[in-house]
Coordinates of C-alpha atoms and ligand atoms in Angstrom, one line a residue:
M1419 CA -0.2 0.0 0.1
K1420 CA 1.2 3.5 -0.9
T1421 CA 0.7 6.3 1.4
Y1422 CA 0.5 9.8 -0.5
N1423 CA 1.0 12.8 1.7
G1424 CA 0.7 15.8 -0.4
M1425 CA -1.7 17.8 -2.4
Y1426 CA -0.1 19.9 -5.3
I1427 CA -0.6 23.6 -4.4
D1428 CA 1.5 26.6 -5.6
G1429 CA 3.9 24.4 -7.2
R1430 CA 5.0 22.1 -4.5
W1431 CA 3.5 19.2 -2.6
R1432 CA 1.9 20.0 0.7
S1433 CA 0.2 18.0 3.4
A1434 CA -3.4 18.9 4.6
A1435 CA -3.5 22.0 6.2
R1436 CA -5.8 20.6 9.1
Q1437 CA -2.5 18.8 10.0
D1438 CA -0.1 21.9 9.8
G1439 CA 0.9 23.0 13.5
A1440 CA -1.9 20.9 15.0
D1441 CA -1.3 17.5 16.5
R1442 CA -4.6 16.3 15.1
R1443 CA -4.0 13.7 12.3
A1444 CA -5.2 14.7 8.9
A1445 CA -7.9 12.7 7.6
V1446 CA -7.1 10.4 4.6
I1447 CA -9.0 8.8 1.8
E1448 CA -8.5 5.1 1.2
V1449 CA -8.2 4.0 -2.5
V1450 CA -9.5 0.5 -3.1
N1451 CA -9.0 -1.9 -6.1
P1452 CA -12.4 -2.8 -7.2
A1453 CA -11.2 -6.0 -8.6
S1454 CA -9.3 -7.2 -5.5
E1455 CA -11.3 -5.1 -2.8
Q1456 CA -7.7 -4.4 -1.4
V1457 CA -6.7 -1.0 -0.2
I1458 CA -4.0 0.1 -2.4
A1459 CA -3.3 3.6 -1.3
T1460 CA -4.2 6.6 0.8
V1461 CA -4.4 10.4 -0.2
P1462 CA -4.9 13.3 1.9
A1463 CA -8.5 14.4 2.5
G1464 CA -8.3 18.2 2.0
D1465 CA -11.0 20.5 3.1
A1466 CA -12.1 24.2 2.8
L1467 CA -8.6 25.3 4.3
D1468 CA -6.7 23.5 1.3
V1469 CA -9.3 24.6 -1.1
D1470 CA -8.6 28.2 -0.1
A1471 CA -4.9 28.0 -0.3
A1472 CA -5.1 26.5 -3.7
V1473 CA -7.6 29.1 -4.9
R1474 CA -5.3 31.8 -3.3
A1475 CA -2.3 30.4 -5.4
A1476 CA -4.4 30.1 -8.6
R1477 CA -5.6 33.7 -8.2
A1478 CA -2.1 35.0 -7.5
A1479 CA -0.6 33.1 -10.7
F1480 CA -3.4 34.1 -13.1
R1481 CA -2.3 37.7 -14.4
S1482 CA 1.2 36.6 -15.4
W1483 CA -0.2 33.1 -16.9
Y1484 CA -2.6 35.1 -18.8
A1485 CA -0.1 37.5 -20.1
T1486 CA 2.0 34.8 -21.6
A1487 CA 1.5 34.3 -25.4
P1488 CA -0.6 31.7 -26.8
V1489 CA 2.4 30.2 -28.6
E1490 CA 4.2 29.9 -25.3
R1491 CA 1.1 28.3 -23.7
A1492 CA 1.0 26.1 -26.6
E1493 CA 4.3 24.9 -26.3
R1494 CA 3.9 23.9 -22.6
I1495 CA 0.7 22.0 -23.4
A1496 CA 2.6 20.1 -26.2
A1497 CA 5.1 19.3 -23.8
L1498 CA 2.3 18.0 -21.4
S1499 CA 1.0 15.8 -24.2
A1500 CA 4.3 14.4 -24.8
A1501 CA 4.8 13.8 -21.1
L1502 CA 1.6 11.9 -20.9
S1503 CA 2.6 9.8 -23.7
A1504 CA 5.7 9.0 -22.0
Q1505 CA 3.9 7.9 -18.9
R1506 CA 1.4 5.7 -20.7
E1507 CA 2.4 2.6 -18.8
R1508 CA 2.2 4.5 -15.3
I1509 CA -1.2 5.8 -16.3
V1510 CA -2.6 2.6 -17.6
Q1511 CA -1.6 0.6 -14.6
T1512 CA -2.9 3.3 -12.2
V1513 CA -6.3 3.6 -14.0
T1514 CA -6.6 -0.3 -14.1
A1515 CA -5.9 -0.4 -10.3
E1516 CA -8.1 2.1 -9.0
L1517 CA -11.0 2.1 -11.4
G1518 CA -10.8 -1.5 -12.6
S1519 CA -11.4 -0.8 -16.3
P1520 CA -10.0 -3.5 -18.4
R1521 CA -6.2 -2.9 -19.6
A1522 CA -6.8 -2.9 -23.2
F1523 CA -9.6 -0.3 -22.7
T1524 CA -7.9 1.6 -20.4
E1525 CA -4.8 2.2 -22.8
I1526 CA -7.4 3.8 -25.3
V1527 CA -9.5 5.9 -23.3
S1528 CA -7.4 6.6 -20.2
A1529 CA -4.0 7.1 -21.8
D1530 CA -4.3 7.6 -25.5
L1531 CA -7.2 9.8 -25.7
P1532 CA -6.1 12.3 -23.1
T1533 CA -2.7 12.5 -24.5
R1534 CA -4.4 13.3 -28.0
V1535 CA -6.9 15.6 -26.4
A1536 CA -4.1 17.7 -24.8
G1537 CA -2.2 17.5 -28.3
S1538 CA -5.2 18.9 -29.8
Y1539 CA -5.3 22.0 -27.7
A1540 CA -1.7 22.6 -28.5
K1541 CA -2.4 22.7 -32.0
L1542 CA -5.7 24.7 -31.8
L1543 CA -3.9 27.3 -29.9
Q1544 CA -1.9 28.0 -33.0
T1545 CA -4.6 29.3 -35.0
Y1546 CA -7.3 30.3 -32.5
E1547 CA -8.6 33.9 -32.9
F1548 CA -8.9 35.6 -29.6
A1549 CA -10.3 38.7 -31.1
E1550 CA -12.5 39.6 -33.9
K1551 CA -14.0 42.6 -35.6
V1552 CA -17.7 43.4 -35.7
D1553 CA -18.6 46.6 -37.2
N1554 CA -16.9 49.6 -35.2
S1555 CA -16.2 47.0 -32.3
T1556 CA -13.1 44.8 -31.8
I1557 CA -14.3 41.9 -29.6
H1558 CA -11.6 40.2 -27.3
H1559 CA -12.1 36.6 -25.9
E1560 CA -10.3 36.9 -22.4
A1561 CA -9.7 34.2 -20.0
V1562 CA -12.3 34.0 -17.3
G1563 CA -9.8 33.7 -14.4
V1564 CA -9.7 31.1 -11.7
V1565 CA -11.3 27.7 -12.7
G1566 CA -12.7 25.2 -10.2
A1567 CA -12.6 21.8 -11.8
I1568 CA -14.5 18.7 -10.2
T1569 CA -14.4 15.7 -11.8
P1570 CA -15.7 11.9 -11.6
W1571 CA -14.1 8.5 -11.6
N1572 CA -15.5 6.7 -14.8
Y1573 CA -12.8 8.3 -17.3
P1574 CA -10.6 9.9 -14.7
L1575 CA -8.0 11.3 -16.7
H1576 CA -9.8 12.1 -19.9
Q1577 CA -12.4 14.3 -17.8
I1578 CA -9.3 15.8 -16.0
V1579 CA -7.5 16.7 -19.2
A1580 CA -10.8 17.7 -20.8
K1581 CA -11.2 20.5 -18.2
V1582 CA -7.9 21.4 -17.3
V1583 CA -6.1 21.7 -20.8
P1584 CA -8.4 24.1 -22.4
A1585 CA -8.6 26.1 -19.3
L1586 CA -4.8 26.5 -19.1
A1587 CA -4.6 27.0 -22.8
V1588 CA -6.6 30.1 -22.9
G1589 CA -4.8 31.6 -19.7
C1590 CA -7.0 30.4 -16.8
T1591 CA -5.4 29.0 -13.7
V1592 CA -7.2 26.1 -12.1
V1593 CA -7.9 24.1 -8.8
L1594 CA -8.8 20.2 -9.6
K1595 CA -10.7 18.4 -7.0
P1596 CA -10.9 14.8 -8.4
A1597 CA -13.2 11.9 -7.5
E1598 CA -12.5 10.1 -4.3
D1599 CA -12.4 6.9 -6.1
T1600 CA -9.8 7.7 -8.6
P1601 CA -7.3 10.2 -7.0
L1602 CA -4.3 8.3 -8.0
V1603 CA -4.4 9.4 -11.7
A1604 CA -5.0 13.0 -10.6
Q1605 CA -1.9 12.5 -8.6
L1606 CA 0.0 11.3 -11.3
F1607 CA -1.1 14.1 -13.5
A1608 CA 0.0 16.7 -11.1
E1609 CA 3.4 15.0 -11.0
I1610 CA 3.5 15.2 -14.7
V1611 CA 2.4 18.8 -14.8
D1612 CA 5.0 19.7 -12.2
E1613 CA 7.7 17.8 -14.4
V1614 CA 6.7 20.0 -17.5
G1615 CA 7.3 23.1 -15.6
F1616 CA 4.2 25.1 -15.3
P1617 CA 4.7 28.3 -13.3
P1618 CA 3.5 27.6 -9.5
G1619 CA 0.1 28.1 -8.9
V1620 CA -1.1 27.6 -12.6
F1621 CA -2.4 24.3 -11.6
N1622 CA -3.5 23.0 -8.2
L1623 CA -4.8 19.8 -6.9
V1624 CA -6.7 19.2 -3.8
T1625 CA -7.9 15.7 -3.1
G1626 CA -10.7 15.2 -0.7
L1627 CA -14.5 14.3 -0.3
G1628 CA -17.0 15.9 -2.6
P1629 CA -19.4 17.4 0.1
V1630 CA -16.1 19.0 1.7
A1631 CA -13.6 20.0 -0.7
G1632 CA -15.9 19.8 -3.7
Q1633 CA -18.4 22.0 -2.0
A1634 CA -15.9 24.4 -0.6
L1635 CA -14.6 24.9 -4.3
A1636 CA -18.2 25.2 -5.7
E1637 CA -18.7 28.0 -3.0
H1638 CA -15.3 29.7 -3.0
P1639 CA -15.9 33.4 -3.7
D1640 CA -12.6 33.8 -5.7
V1641 CA -13.3 31.0 -8.2
D1642 CA -14.7 32.4 -11.3
L1643 CA -15.9 29.5 -13.2
V1644 CA -17.0 25.9 -11.8
S1645 CA -16.5 23.0 -14.3
F1646 CA -18.2 19.9 -13.0
T1647 CA -18.9 16.5 -14.2
G1648 CA -20.8 14.1 -12.5
S1649 CA -24.2 13.2 -11.5
T1650 CA -27.4 15.4 -12.1
A1651 CA -28.0 15.6 -8.3
V1652 CA -24.6 17.0 -7.4
G1653 CA -24.4 19.2 -10.4
K1654 CA -27.5 20.8 -9.4
Q1655 CA -26.1 21.5 -6.1
V1656 CA -22.9 22.7 -7.5
A1657 CA -25.0 25.2 -9.7
L1658 CA -26.9 26.5 -6.8
A1659 CA -23.6 27.0 -4.9
A1660 CA -22.1 28.6 -7.8
A1661 CA -25.1 30.8 -8.5
A1662 CA -25.0 32.4 -4.9
A1663 CA -21.5 33.7 -5.9
V1664 CA -22.7 34.7 -9.5
K1665 CA -19.9 32.5 -11.0
R1666 CA -20.1 30.8 -14.4
V1667 CA -20.8 27.0 -14.3
A1668 CA -20.4 24.4 -16.6
L1669 CA -22.0 21.0 -16.2
E1670 CA -21.4 17.5 -17.9
L1671 CA -23.9 15.4 -16.2
G1672 CA -25.7 11.9 -16.6
G1673 CA -27.5 10.5 -19.6
K1674 CA -29.9 7.7 -20.9
S1675 CA -29.4 7.7 -24.4
A1676 CA -31.1 6.0 -27.1
N1677 CA -29.7 3.7 -29.9
V1678 CA -32.5 4.0 -32.4
I1679 CA -32.2 1.2 -34.9
L1680 CA -34.7 1.9 -37.8
P1681 CA -36.4 -0.8 -39.8
D1682 CA -34.1 -0.6 -42.7
A1683 CA -30.8 -0.7 -40.6
D1684 CA -28.2 -3.5 -40.6
L1685 CA -29.7 -5.1 -37.5
G1686 CA -26.9 -7.5 -36.7
R1687 CA -24.3 -4.7 -37.0
A1688 CA -26.4 -2.1 -34.9
V1689 CA -26.9 -4.6 -32.1
T1690 CA -23.7 -5.8 -31.7
V1691 CA -22.0 -2.2 -31.5
G1692 CA -24.9 -1.3 -29.3
I1693 CA -23.9 -4.0 -26.8
G1694 CA -20.4 -3.0 -27.0
N1695 CA -21.3 0.6 -26.2
V1696 CA -23.1 -0.2 -23.1
M1697 CA -20.8 -2.8 -21.7
A1698 CA -17.5 -0.5 -22.3
N1699 CA -16.3 0.3 -18.9
S1700 CA -18.8 -1.9 -17.2
G1701 CA -21.5 0.4 -18.4
Q1702 CA -20.1 3.4 -16.4
T1703 CA -20.3 5.7 -19.4
C1704 CA -22.7 8.8 -19.1
S1705 CA -23.0 8.8 -22.9
A1706 CA -23.8 4.9 -23.0
W1707 CA -26.5 4.1 -25.2
T1708 CA -28.6 2.1 -22.5
R1709 CA -32.0 2.0 -24.4
M1710 CA -32.2 0.1 -27.7
L1711 CA -35.1 1.0 -29.8
V1712 CA -36.2 -1.7 -32.3
D1713 CA -39.2 -2.0 -34.5
A1714 CA -41.9 -4.5 -33.8
D1715 CA -41.1 -6.7 -36.7
R1716 CA -37.6 -7.3 -36.0
Y1717 CA -37.9 -6.9 -32.2
E1718 CA -37.2 -10.8 -31.2
E1719 CA -34.6 -11.0 -33.7
A1720 CA -32.7 -8.0 -31.9
V1721 CA -33.4 -9.5 -28.6
E1722 CA -31.8 -13.0 -29.6
L1723 CA -28.7 -10.9 -31.2
A1724 CA -28.2 -9.1 -28.1
A1725 CA -28.3 -12.2 -26.0
A1726 CA -25.7 -13.7 -28.2
A1727 CA -23.3 -10.5 -28.2
V1728 CA -23.5 -9.9 -24.5
A1729 CA -22.1 -13.6 -24.0
N1730 CA -18.9 -12.2 -25.1
Y1731 CA -18.6 -10.0 -22.2
R1732 CA -17.6 -12.4 -19.4
P1733 CA -16.7 -10.3 -16.2
G1734 CA -12.9 -10.9 -15.2
D1735 CA -9.8 -9.6 -13.9
P1736 CA -9.0 -6.6 -15.6
T1737 CA -5.3 -6.9 -15.7
L1738 CA -5.7 -9.7 -17.9
P1739 CA -5.2 -9.3 -21.5
G1740 CA -8.5 -11.0 -22.9
T1741 CA -10.8 -9.4 -20.3
R1742 CA -13.6 -7.0 -21.8
L1743 CA -15.6 -6.5 -18.5
G1744 CA -14.2 -5.4 -15.4
P1745 CA -15.8 -4.7 -11.9
L1746 CA -17.9 -1.6 -11.0
V1747 CA -15.8 1.1 -9.3
N1748 CA -17.0 0.3 -5.8
A1749 CA -19.5 -1.6 -3.6
K1750 CA -21.9 1.2 -3.4
Q1751 CA -22.2 1.3 -7.3
R1752 CA -22.3 -2.4 -7.5
D1753 CA -25.4 -2.5 -5.1
R1754 CA -27.0 0.4 -6.9
V1755 CA -26.9 -1.5 -10.2
R1756 CA -28.0 -4.6 -8.6
G1757 CA -30.9 -2.8 -7.1
Y1758 CA -31.9 -1.5 -10.5
I1759 CA -31.9 -5.2 -11.9
A1760 CA -34.2 -6.1 -9.3
K1761 CA -36.4 -3.2 -10.1
G1762 CA -36.5 -4.0 -13.6
I1763 CA -37.7 -7.6 -12.8
E1764 CA -40.3 -6.3 -10.1
E1765 CA -41.7 -3.9 -12.7
G1766 CA -42.2 -6.7 -15.4
A1767 CA -39.4 -6.5 -17.9
R1768 CA -38.1 -9.7 -19.6
L1769 CA -34.5 -10.8 -18.1
V1770 CA -32.9 -11.9 -21.3
A1771 CA -29.1 -12.1 -19.9
G1772 CA -27.5 -11.5 -16.7
G1773 CA -29.3 -10.9 -13.5
I1774 CA -28.6 -9.9 -9.7
E1775 CA -26.7 -12.9 -8.6
P1776 CA -22.9 -12.2 -8.7
P1777 CA -21.1 -13.7 -11.7
E1778 CA -19.8 -17.2 -11.3
G1779 CA -16.3 -17.8 -10.3
L1780 CA -15.6 -14.4 -8.8
D1781 CA -15.9 -14.4 -5.1
R1782 CA -14.1 -11.2 -4.9
G1783 CA -14.5 -7.7 -6.7
Y1784 CA -17.5 -5.6 -7.2
F1785 CA -18.5 -7.5 -10.4
V1786 CA -22.1 -7.3 -11.9
R1787 CA -23.3 -9.7 -14.5
P1788 CA -23.9 -8.1 -18.0
T1789 CA -27.5 -7.8 -18.2
V1790 CA -30.2 -7.2 -20.9
F1791 CA -33.8 -6.5 -20.4
A1792 CA -36.4 -6.9 -23.0
D1793 CA -40.1 -5.7 -23.2
V1794 CA -39.1 -2.6 -21.4
T1795 CA -41.8 0.1 -21.5
P1796 CA -41.0 3.8 -21.3
E1797 CA -42.4 4.3 -17.9
M1798 CA -40.3 1.8 -16.3
T1799 CA -37.7 2.8 -13.8
I1800 CA -34.9 1.2 -15.9
A1801 CA -36.2 3.2 -19.0
Q1802 CA -35.8 6.6 -17.1
E1803 CA -33.1 6.4 -14.7
E1804 CA -29.4 6.2 -15.1
I1805 CA -28.2 2.8 -14.1
F1806 CA -24.5 3.4 -14.7
G1807 CA -23.7 -0.3 -14.9
P1808 CA -23.8 -3.0 -17.5
V1809 CA -27.4 -3.0 -18.1
L1810 CA -29.3 -2.6 -21.3
S1811 CA -33.0 -2.0 -21.9
I1812 CA -34.5 -3.1 -25.3
M1813 CA -37.7 -1.1 -26.1
R1814 CA -40.1 -1.8 -28.9
Y1815 CA -41.7 0.6 -31.2
E1816 CA -44.4 0.6 -33.8
T1817 CA -43.8 3.7 -35.9
E1818 CA -40.8 6.1 -36.3
E1819 CA -42.8 8.9 -34.7
Q1820 CA -43.2 6.6 -31.7
A1821 CA -39.5 5.9 -31.7
L1822 CA -38.8 9.5 -31.5
E1823 CA -41.2 10.1 -28.8
I1824 CA -39.5 7.3 -26.8
A1825 CA -35.9 8.5 -27.5
N1826 CA -37.0 12.0 -26.5
G1827 CA -38.8 10.7 -23.3
T1828 CA -36.4 11.1 -20.7
V1829 CA -35.0 13.9 -18.5
Y1830 CA -31.6 13.4 -20.3
G1831 CA -30.1 14.3 -23.6
L1832 CA -26.3 13.6 -23.8
A1833 CA -25.7 11.3 -26.7
G1834 CA -27.3 8.6 -29.0
A1835 CA -27.1 6.8 -32.3
V1836 CA -29.3 6.2 -35.2
W1837 CA -29.0 3.3 -37.7
S1838 CA -30.6 3.1 -41.2
G1839 CA -29.8 1.8 -44.5
D1840 CA -30.5 5.4 -45.9
E1841 CA -28.0 8.0 -44.3
D1842 CA -30.2 11.0 -45.0
K1843 CA -33.0 9.3 -43.3
A1844 CA -31.0 8.8 -40.1
V1845 CA -29.6 12.4 -40.2
A1846 CA -33.3 13.7 -40.4
F1847 CA -34.2 11.5 -37.3
A1848 CA -31.1 12.5 -35.5
R1849 CA -31.9 16.1 -36.0
R1850 CA -35.1 15.5 -34.3
M1851 CA -33.4 14.0 -31.2
D1852 CA -33.2 16.3 -28.1
T1853 CA -29.6 15.3 -27.6
G1854 CA -26.1 16.8 -27.7
Q1855 CA -24.3 14.1 -29.8
V1856 CA -25.7 11.3 -32.3
D1857 CA -23.6 8.6 -34.0
I1858 CA -24.9 7.8 -37.3
N1859 CA -24.5 4.1 -38.3
G1860 CA -21.6 3.6 -35.9
G1861 CA -19.6 7.0 -36.5
R1862 CA -16.7 7.1 -34.3
F1863 CA -16.0 9.2 -31.4
N1864 CA -14.4 12.4 -32.4
P1865 CA -12.2 14.2 -29.7
L1866 CA -12.5 17.6 -31.5
A1867 CA -16.3 17.5 -31.8
P1868 CA -18.1 19.4 -28.8
F1869 CA -19.4 16.9 -26.1
G1870 CA -22.1 18.0 -23.7
G1871 CA -25.9 17.7 -23.1
Y1872 CA -29.4 18.9 -23.7
K1873 CA -32.0 19.1 -20.8
H1874 CA -30.7 17.6 -17.5
S1875 CA -27.5 16.3 -18.9
G1876 CA -25.9 19.5 -18.5
I1877 CA -24.8 22.9 -19.6
G1878 CA -22.0 23.9 -21.8
R1879 CA -19.6 21.7 -24.0
E1880 CA -16.3 20.2 -23.7
L1881 CA -13.6 19.5 -26.3
G1882 CA -12.3 21.0 -29.5
A1883 CA -12.7 24.7 -30.1
H1884 CA -16.1 24.9 -28.2
G1885 CA -14.4 23.5 -25.3
L1886 CA -11.9 26.1 -25.3
A1887 CA -14.5 28.9 -25.6
E1888 CA -16.1 27.6 -22.2
F1889 CA -13.3 29.2 -20.5
L1890 CA -13.5 32.6 -22.3
H1891 CA -15.4 35.8 -21.7
T1892 CA -16.0 38.4 -24.3
K1893 CA -15.0 42.0 -24.2
S1894 CA -16.0 44.6 -26.6
L1895 CA -14.2 47.8 -27.5
Q1896 CA -15.9 50.5 -29.6
F1897 CA -14.0 52.6 -32.1
Ligands
NAD407 P1 -20.8 12.5 -8.4 O1 -21.7 13.6 -8.7 O2 -21.1 11.9 -6.9 O3 -19.3 13.0 -8.1 C1 -18.7 13.8 -8.9 C2 -17.7 14.6 -8.5 O4 -18.3 15.6 -7.6 C3 -16.7 14.0 -7.4 O5 -15.3 14.7 -7.6 C4 -17.3 14.2 -6.1 O6 -16.4 14.2 -5.0 C5 -17.7 15.6 -6.4 N1 -18.9 15.9 -5.4 C6 -19.7 15.1 -4.7 N2 -20.6 15.9 -4.0 C7 -20.0 17.2 -4.2 C8 -20.7 18.3 -3.4 N3 -21.6 18.5 -2.8 N4 -20.3 19.5 -4.0 C9 -19.1 19.6 -5.0 N5 -18.7 18.4 -5.4 C10 -19.2 17.3 -5.0 O7 -20.7 11.5 -9.4 P2 -19.8 10.2 -9.6 O8 -20.5 9.0 -8.8 O9 -18.4 10.5 -9.4 O10 -20.0 10.0 -11.3 C11 -21.0 9.3 -11.7 C12 -22.0 10.1 -12.4 O11 -21.2 11.2 -13.4 C13 -23.0 9.7 -13.3 O12 -24.4 10.1 -13.2 C14 -22.5 9.8 -14.9 O13 -23.6 10.0 -15.9 C15 -21.9 11.3 -14.6 N6 -21.0 11.7 -15.7 C16 -21.2 12.6 -16.5 C17 -20.2 12.9 -17.6 C18 -20.5 13.8 -18.8 O14 -19.7 14.2 -19.3 N7 -21.8 14.2 -19.1 C19 -19.0 12.3 -17.5 C20 -18.9 11.2 -16.5 C21 -19.6 10.9 -15.5

């Protein structure tokens, strides 16, 4: 077990403020490997005092960091991307250990993707226009100031990079409060930032509990913008705290996305890709297509295809090369997901695969059986609420109008998919969906395309130029 004693504040590693000068022991957070249930590390549980120290450091660093030329910031960010690439193996081992995501998947989404996103901002900075002319005005796009970033555990490094890097790129300074379950990759990120040599105070890390350190960051009067990714329930609290101090807020929240398979689609491909999308990261993906919508004529065929496809996702040790499904992140999430499976059965959905029993042969780890429900109707709990586990609901529609109504019939609107033999038809359908991203016939993830939600899935966008603009104010000068 490894003990981390420091939080990265003002360019150096500092122990929790509550420990300094007092004989009380500072609180710590235990980090548990969800596959083995072993405590693998502890990190400091920072509180409002640490957040305040970090915000002060970020404020003090802001003017001079913002005064650096964009090309200079671009060079640092390119160096950060290179350093992330150089630390690939440590990143993969760290995330696999604290999150439990299978190694091969971790390599792609937790190491290569953040490296690429950081690189994309280094490149974007070369050409981004921070001023524009409108008639007799020049409009300057200026850094908002000090950013409080609060991130979840499900794609822990990607979510850190998607906030911190564009904020630093435009000249903001940042205080990061990562999720309690995955603070180790955040510690590693801070080490990498330190090694790259950003000026002290430009980036700061405070580990701690959400309702303590997270809340203190959201409320802090000297934070100009809070960028939050996590659950809709906590997002609302963060928005309220931020509103009280009239600060900007960006929210990336939950989802219940629809995978709409139109009658003329390649059913086999749509179902197989759909299952892969839901099972990835053990279903702990905010944009997962957890509702599969199939027309009545091909419904039973789709159910059979889904049952066959899900058999390829056997839960197992995430460090082994062939594993495609790891555990859930913690016991609470596992119990929550099992509770939803029980609810689906109770409300009359047809269990096609999986169930509430623990997977066979795994007597340790927070594993859940990959589960498929058929005959799910729109009013059922499993059709409305975000489960955040390897659970798919297959729903039947009679007409395309009804499919659209079902697709739009939740409070969420983060992502989605449409499949059709006629691409124009798929696009026309996608344009009527109340959601922030739609993949047409399996279109692949684009880290330069804006990502974010309609309705209760959030406010604002991350990634690419739109993600950069989140951290900018406009100022108009008239001539
Ligand atoms: P969570 O909302 O419990 O926690 C997210 C972060 O907020 C953590 O760092 C946590 O410590 C902090 N937090 C908790 N209470 C807080 C408070 N009162 N004030 C300030 N911060 C607080 O979510 P989670 O369990 O970590 O993540 C799962 C949820 O996140 C899912 O609902 C998922 O859909 C959502 N999510 C959304 C996106 C997206 O981009 N839209 C991405 C990933 C996860």
